[in-house]
Coordinates of N, CA, C and O in Angstrom, one line a residue:
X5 N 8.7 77.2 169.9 CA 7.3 77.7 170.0 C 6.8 78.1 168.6 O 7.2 79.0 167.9
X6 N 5.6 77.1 168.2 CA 5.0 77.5 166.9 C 4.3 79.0 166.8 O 3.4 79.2 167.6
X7 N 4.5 80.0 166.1 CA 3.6 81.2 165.8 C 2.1 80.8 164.8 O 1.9 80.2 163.7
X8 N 1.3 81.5 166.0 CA 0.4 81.9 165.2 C 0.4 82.4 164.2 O 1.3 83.2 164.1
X9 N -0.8 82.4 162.8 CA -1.5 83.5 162.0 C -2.2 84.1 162.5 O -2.8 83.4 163.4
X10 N -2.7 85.8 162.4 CA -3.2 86.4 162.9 C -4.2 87.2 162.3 O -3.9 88.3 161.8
X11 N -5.3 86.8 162.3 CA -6.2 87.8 161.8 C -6.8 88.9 162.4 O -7.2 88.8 163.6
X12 N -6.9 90.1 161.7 CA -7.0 91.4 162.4 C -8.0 91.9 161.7 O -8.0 92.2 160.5
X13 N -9.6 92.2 162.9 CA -10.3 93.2 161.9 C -10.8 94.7 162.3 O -11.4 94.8 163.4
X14 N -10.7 95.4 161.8 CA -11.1 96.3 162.9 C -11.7 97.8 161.3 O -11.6 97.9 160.0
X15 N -12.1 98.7 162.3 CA -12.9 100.1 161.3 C -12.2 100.8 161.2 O -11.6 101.0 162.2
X16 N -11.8 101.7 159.9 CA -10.9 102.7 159.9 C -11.7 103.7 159.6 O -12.6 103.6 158.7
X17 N -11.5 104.8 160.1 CA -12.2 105.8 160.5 C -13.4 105.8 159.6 O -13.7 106.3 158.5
X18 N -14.1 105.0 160.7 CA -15.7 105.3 160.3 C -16.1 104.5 158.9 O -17.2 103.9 158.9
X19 N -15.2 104.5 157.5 CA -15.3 104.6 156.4 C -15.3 103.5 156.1 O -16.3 103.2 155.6
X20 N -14.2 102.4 156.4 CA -14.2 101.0 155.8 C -14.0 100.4 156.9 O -13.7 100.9 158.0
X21 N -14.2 99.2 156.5 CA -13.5 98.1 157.4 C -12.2 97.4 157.2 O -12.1 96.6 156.2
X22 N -11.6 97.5 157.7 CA -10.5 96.5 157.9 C -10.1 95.3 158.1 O -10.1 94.9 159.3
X23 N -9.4 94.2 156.7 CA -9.2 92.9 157.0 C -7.9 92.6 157.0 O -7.4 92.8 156.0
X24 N -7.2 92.3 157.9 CA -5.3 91.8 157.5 C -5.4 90.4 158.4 O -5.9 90.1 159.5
X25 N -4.6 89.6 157.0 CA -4.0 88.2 157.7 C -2.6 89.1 157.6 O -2.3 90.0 156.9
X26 N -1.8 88.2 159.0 CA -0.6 88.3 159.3 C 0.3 86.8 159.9 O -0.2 86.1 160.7
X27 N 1.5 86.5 159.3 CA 1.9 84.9 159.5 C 3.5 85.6 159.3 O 4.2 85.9 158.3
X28 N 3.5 85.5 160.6 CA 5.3 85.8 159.8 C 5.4 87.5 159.7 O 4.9 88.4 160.3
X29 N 6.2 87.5 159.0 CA 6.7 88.6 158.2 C 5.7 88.9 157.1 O 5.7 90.0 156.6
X30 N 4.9 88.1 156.7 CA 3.8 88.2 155.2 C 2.4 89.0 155.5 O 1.7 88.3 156.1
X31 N 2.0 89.9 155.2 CA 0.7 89.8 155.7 C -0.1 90.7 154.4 O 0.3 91.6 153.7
X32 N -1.6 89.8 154.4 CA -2.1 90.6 153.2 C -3.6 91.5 154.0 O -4.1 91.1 155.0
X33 N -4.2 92.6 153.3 CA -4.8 93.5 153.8 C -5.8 94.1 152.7 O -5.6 94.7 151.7
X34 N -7.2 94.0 153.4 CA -8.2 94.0 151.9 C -9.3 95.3 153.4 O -9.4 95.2 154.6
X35 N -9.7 96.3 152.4 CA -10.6 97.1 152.9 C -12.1 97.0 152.2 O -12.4 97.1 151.0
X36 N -12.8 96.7 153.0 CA -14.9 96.6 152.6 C -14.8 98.5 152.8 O -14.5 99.0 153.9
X37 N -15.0 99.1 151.7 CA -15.2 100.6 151.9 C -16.8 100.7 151.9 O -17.4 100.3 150.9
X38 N -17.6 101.1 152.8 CA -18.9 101.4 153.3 C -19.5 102.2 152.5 O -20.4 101.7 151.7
X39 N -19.1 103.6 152.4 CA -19.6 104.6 151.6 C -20.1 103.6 150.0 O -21.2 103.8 149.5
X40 N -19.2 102.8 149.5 CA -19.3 102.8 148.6 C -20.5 101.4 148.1 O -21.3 101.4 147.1
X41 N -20.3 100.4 148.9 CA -21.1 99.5 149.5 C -22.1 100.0 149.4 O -22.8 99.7 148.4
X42 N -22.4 100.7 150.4 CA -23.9 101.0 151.3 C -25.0 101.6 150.0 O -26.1 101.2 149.6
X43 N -24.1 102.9 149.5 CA -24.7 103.5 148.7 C -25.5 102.3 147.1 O -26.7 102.4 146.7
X44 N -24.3 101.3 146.6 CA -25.4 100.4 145.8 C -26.1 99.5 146.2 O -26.9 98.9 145.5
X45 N -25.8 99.2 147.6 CA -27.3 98.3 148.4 C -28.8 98.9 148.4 O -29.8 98.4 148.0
X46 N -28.4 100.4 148.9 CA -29.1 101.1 148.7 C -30.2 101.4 147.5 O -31.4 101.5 147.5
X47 N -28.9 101.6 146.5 CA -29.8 102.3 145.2 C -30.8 100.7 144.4 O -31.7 100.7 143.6
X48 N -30.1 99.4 145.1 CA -30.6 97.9 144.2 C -31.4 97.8 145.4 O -31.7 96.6 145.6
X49 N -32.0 98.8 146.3 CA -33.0 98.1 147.4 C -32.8 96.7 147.9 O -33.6 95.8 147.7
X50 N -31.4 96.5 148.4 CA -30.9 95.0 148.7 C -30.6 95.3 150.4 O -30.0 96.4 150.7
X51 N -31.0 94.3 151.5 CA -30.7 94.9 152.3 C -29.3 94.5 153.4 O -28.6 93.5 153.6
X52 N -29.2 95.5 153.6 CA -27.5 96.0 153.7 C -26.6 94.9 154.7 O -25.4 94.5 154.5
X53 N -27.5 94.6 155.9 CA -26.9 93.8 156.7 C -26.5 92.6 156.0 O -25.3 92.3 155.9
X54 N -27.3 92.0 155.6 CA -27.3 90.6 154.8 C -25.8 90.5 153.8 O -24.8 89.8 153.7
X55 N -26.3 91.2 153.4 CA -25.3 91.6 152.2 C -24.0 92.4 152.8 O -23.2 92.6 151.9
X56 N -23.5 92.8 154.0 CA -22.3 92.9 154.2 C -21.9 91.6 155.1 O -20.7 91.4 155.3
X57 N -22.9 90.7 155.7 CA -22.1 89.4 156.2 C -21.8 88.8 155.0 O -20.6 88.6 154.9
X58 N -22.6 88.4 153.7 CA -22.0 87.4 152.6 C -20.3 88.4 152.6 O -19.3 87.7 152.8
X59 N -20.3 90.0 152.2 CA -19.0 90.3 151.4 C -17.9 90.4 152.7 O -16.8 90.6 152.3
X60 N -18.0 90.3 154.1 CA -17.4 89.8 154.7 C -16.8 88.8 155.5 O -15.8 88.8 156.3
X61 N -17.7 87.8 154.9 CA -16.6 85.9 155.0 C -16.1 86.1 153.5 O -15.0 85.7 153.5
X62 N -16.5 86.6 151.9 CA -15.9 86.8 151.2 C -14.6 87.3 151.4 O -13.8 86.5 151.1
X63 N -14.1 88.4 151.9 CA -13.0 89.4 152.0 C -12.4 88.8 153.0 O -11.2 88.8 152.8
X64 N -12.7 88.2 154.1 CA -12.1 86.7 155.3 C -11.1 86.1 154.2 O -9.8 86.2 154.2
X65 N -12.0 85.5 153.3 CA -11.8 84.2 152.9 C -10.4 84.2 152.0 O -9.4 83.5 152.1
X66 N -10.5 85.4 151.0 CA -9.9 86.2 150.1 C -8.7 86.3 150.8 O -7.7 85.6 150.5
X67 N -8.7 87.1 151.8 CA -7.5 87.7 152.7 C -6.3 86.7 153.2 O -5.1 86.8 153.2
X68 N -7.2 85.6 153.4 CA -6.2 84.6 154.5 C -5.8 83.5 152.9 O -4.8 82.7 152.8
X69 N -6.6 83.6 152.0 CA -6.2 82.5 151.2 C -5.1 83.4 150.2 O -4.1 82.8 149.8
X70 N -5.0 84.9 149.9 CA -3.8 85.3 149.4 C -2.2 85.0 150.4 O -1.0 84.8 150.1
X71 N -2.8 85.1 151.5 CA -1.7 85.0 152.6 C -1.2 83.2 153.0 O -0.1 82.7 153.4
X72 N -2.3 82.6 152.9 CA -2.2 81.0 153.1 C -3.1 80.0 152.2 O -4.2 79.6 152.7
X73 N -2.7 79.8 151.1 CA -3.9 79.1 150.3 C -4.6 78.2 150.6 O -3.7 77.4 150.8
X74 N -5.5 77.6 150.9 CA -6.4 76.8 151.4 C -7.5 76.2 150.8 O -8.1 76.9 150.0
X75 N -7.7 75.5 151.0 CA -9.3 74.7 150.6 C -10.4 74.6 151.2 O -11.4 74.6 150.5
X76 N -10.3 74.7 152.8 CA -11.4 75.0 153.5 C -11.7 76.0 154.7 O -11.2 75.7 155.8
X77 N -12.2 76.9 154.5 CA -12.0 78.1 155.7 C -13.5 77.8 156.5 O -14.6 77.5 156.1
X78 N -12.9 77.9 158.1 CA -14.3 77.7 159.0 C -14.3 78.8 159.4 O -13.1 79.3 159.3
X79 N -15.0 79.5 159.7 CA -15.1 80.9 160.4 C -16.5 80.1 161.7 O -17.1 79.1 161.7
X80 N -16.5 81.3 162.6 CA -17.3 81.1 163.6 C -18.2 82.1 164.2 O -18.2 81.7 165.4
X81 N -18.6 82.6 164.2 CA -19.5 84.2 164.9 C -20.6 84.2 165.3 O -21.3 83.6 164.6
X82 N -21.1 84.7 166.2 CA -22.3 85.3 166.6 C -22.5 86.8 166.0 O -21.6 87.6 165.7
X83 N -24.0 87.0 166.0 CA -24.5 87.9 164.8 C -25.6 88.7 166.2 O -26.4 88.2 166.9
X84 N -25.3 90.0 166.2 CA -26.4 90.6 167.0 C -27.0 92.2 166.2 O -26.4 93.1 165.6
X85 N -27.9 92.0 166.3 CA -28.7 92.8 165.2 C -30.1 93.7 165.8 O -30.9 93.2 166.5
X86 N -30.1 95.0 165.4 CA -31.3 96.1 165.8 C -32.6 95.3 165.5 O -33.5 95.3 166.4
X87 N -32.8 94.8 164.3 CA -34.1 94.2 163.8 C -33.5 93.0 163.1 O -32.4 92.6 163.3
X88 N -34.3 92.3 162.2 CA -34.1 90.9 161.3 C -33.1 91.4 160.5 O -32.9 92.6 160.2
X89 N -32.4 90.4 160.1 CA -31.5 90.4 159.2 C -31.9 91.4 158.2 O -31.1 92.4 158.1
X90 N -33.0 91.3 157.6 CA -33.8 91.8 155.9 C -33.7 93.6 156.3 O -33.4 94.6 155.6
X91 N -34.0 93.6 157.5 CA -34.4 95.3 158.3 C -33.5 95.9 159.3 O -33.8 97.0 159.7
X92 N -32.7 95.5 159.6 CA -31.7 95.6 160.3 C -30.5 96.7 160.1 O -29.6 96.4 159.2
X93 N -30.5 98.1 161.1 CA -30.0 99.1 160.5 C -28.5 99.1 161.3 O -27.7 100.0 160.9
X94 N -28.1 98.3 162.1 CA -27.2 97.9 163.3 C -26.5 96.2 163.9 O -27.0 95.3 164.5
X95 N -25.6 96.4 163.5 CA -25.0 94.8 163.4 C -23.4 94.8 164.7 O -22.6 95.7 165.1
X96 N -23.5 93.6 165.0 CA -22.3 93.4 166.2 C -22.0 92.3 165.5 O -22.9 91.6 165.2
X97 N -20.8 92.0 165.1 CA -19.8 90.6 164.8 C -18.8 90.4 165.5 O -17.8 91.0 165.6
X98 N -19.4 88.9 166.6 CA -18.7 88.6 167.3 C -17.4 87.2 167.0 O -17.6 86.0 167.3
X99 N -16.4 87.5 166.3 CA -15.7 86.2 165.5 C -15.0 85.5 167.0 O -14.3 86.0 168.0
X100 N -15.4 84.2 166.5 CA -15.0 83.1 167.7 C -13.7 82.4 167.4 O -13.0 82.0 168.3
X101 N -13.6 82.2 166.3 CA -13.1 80.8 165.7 C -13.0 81.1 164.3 O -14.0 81.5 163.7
X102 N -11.6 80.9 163.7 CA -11.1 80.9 162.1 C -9.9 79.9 162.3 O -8.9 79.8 163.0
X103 N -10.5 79.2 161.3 CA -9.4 78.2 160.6 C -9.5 77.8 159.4 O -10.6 77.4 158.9
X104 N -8.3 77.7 158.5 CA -8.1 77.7 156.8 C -6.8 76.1 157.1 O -5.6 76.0 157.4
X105 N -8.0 75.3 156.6 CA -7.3 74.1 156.5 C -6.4 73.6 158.0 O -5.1 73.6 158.0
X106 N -7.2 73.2 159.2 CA -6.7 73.3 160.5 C -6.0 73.8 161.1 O -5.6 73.3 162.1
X107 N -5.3 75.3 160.6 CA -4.7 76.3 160.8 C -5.6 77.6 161.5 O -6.3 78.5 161.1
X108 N -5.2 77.2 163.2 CA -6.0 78.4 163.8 C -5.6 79.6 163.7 O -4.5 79.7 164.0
X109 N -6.2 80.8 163.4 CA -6.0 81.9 163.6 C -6.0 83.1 164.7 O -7.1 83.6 165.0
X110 N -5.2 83.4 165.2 CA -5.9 84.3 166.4 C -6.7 85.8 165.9 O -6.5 86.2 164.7
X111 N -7.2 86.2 166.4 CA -8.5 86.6 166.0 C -8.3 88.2 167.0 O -8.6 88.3 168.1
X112 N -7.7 89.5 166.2 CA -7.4 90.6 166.6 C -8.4 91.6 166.7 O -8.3 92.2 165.7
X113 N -9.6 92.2 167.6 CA -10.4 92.6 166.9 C -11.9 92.1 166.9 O -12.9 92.6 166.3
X114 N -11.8 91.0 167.8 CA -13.2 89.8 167.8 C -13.9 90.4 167.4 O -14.3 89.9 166.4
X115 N -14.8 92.0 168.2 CA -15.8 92.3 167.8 C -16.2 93.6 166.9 O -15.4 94.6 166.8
X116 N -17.1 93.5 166.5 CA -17.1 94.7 164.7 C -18.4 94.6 165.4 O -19.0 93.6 165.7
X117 N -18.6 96.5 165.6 CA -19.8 97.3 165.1 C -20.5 97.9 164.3 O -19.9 99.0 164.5
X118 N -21.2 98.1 163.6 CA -21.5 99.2 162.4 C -23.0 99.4 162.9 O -23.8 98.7 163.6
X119 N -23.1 100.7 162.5 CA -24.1 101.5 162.7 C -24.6 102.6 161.2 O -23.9 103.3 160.5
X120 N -26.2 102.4 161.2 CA -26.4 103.2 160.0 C -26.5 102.5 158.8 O -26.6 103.0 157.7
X121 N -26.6 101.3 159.0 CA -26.2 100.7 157.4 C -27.8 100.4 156.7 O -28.0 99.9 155.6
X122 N -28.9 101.1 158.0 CA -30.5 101.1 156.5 C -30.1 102.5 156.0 O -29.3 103.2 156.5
X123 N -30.7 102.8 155.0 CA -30.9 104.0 154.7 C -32.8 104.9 155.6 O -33.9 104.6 155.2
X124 N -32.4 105.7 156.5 CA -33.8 106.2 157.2 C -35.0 106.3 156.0 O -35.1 106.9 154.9
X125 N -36.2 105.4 156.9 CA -37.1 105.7 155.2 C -38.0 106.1 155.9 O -39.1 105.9 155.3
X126 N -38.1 106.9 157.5 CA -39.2 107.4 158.1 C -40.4 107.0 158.1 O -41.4 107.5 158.6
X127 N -40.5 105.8 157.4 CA -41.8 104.6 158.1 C -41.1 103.2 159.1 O -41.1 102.0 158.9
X128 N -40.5 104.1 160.5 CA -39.9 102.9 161.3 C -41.0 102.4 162.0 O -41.8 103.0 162.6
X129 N -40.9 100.6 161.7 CA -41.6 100.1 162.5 C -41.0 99.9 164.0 O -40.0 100.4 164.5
X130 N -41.8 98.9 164.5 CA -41.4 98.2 165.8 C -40.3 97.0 165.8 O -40.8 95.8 165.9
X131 N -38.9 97.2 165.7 CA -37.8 96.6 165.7 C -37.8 95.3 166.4 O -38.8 95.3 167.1
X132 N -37.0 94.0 166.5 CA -37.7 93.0 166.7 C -35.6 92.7 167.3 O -34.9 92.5 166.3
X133 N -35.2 92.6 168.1 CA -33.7 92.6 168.0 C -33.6 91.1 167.7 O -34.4 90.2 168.1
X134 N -32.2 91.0 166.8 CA -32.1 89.5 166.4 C -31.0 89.1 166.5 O -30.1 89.9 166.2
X135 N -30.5 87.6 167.2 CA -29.6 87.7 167.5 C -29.1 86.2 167.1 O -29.7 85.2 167.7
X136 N -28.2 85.9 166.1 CA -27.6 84.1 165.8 C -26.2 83.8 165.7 O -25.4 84.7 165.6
X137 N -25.9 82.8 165.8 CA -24.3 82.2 165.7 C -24.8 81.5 164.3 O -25.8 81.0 163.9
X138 N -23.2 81.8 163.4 CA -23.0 81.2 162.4 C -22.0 80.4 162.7 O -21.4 80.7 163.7
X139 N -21.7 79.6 162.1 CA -20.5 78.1 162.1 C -20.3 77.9 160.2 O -21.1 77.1 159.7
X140 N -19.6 78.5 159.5 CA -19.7 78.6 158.2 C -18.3 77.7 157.8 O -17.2 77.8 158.3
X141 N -18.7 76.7 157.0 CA -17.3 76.1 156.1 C -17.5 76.1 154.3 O -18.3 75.4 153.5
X142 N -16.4 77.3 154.0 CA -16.6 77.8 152.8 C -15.0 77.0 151.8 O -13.9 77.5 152.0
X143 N -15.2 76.0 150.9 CA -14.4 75.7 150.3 C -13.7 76.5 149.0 O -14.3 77.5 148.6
X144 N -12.7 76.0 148.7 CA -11.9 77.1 147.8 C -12.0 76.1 146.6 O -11.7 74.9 146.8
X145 N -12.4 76.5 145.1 CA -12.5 75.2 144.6 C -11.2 75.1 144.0 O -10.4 75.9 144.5
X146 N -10.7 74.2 143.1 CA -9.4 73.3 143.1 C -8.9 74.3 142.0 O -7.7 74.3 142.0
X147 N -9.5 75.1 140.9 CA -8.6 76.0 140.3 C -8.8 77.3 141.1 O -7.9 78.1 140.9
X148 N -9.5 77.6 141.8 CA -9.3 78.8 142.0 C -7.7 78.5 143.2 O -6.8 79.4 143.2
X149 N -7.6 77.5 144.0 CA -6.6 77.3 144.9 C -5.5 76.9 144.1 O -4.4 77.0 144.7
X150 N -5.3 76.3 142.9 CA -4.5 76.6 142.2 C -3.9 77.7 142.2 O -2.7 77.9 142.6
X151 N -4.9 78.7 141.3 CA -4.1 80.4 141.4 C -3.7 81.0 142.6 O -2.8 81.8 142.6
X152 N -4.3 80.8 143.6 CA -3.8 81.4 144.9 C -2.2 80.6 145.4 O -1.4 81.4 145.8
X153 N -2.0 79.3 145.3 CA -1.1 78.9 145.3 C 0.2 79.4 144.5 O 1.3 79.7 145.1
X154 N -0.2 79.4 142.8 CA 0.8 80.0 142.5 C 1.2 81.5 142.5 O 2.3 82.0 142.2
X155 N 0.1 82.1 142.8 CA 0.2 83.5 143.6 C 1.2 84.1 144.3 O 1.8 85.2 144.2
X156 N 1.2 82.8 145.3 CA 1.7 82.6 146.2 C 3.6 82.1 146.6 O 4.5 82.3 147.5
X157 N 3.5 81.4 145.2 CA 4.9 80.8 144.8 C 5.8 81.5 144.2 O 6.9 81.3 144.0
X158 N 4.8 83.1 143.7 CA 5.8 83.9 142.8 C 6.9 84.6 143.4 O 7.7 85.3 142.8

């Protein structure tokens, strides 16, 4: 019986989020800390949702390629949101589907909440709820999967 890799995401108390690949006995484990996030989204008026889906297929991507080097990671999710992406103070990530170089992953954790991530600016408009699937294939380029490789070999 082949074992799965296991990807695990889930919130630790309130403060960060939690990423672990697991394969085996090996597993690597990267935290998105919020407080610290949120706060320079904030201060660079960048808006927060947006910018924690980019650093979270980042930190995906990171996680499963320290643990299994790869070239091409697919990820899969549906995205449900308070307002538009740009305005949006409340996010649901629903992950369907990961695989790093036709290597499926099971997926611990499917869905991620966060709450709070506008900063209140007491001119709320009328919220518009938004809701999309992404299908993302993010390549590793050929030196960087080098280093992860021999990373990997040490």
């Amino acid at each position: 019986m082949a074992v799965s890799p296991v990807l695990v995401i889930k919130i630790v108390d309130d403060s960060s989020v939690g990423v672990r690949a697991r394969w085996r006995d090996d597993y690597v484990e990267h935290h998105i800390v919020l407080n610290s996030v949120l706060a320079y989204w904030w201060a660079n008026d960048l808006p927060p949702v947006e910018k924690f889906l980019e650093l979270f297929d980042s930190v995906i991507k990171r996680t499963i390629n320290e643990l299994t080097p790869h070239k091409y990671l697919r990820l899969k999710y549906d995205v449900k949101a308070d307002d538009t992406l740009d305005k949006a103070s409340e996010i649901e990530i629903n992950l369907i589907e990961v695989e790093a170089d036709d290597i499926g992953f099971k997926i611990d954790g499917k869905t991620l909440k966060l709450k709070g991530l506008r900063k209140p600016s007491g001119n709320e408009e009328e919220k518009k709820p938004f809701s999309t699937s992404y299908n993302r294939v993010m390549e590793t380029p050929d030196i960087v999967l080098k280093k992860y490789r021999e990373m990997k070999d040490k």
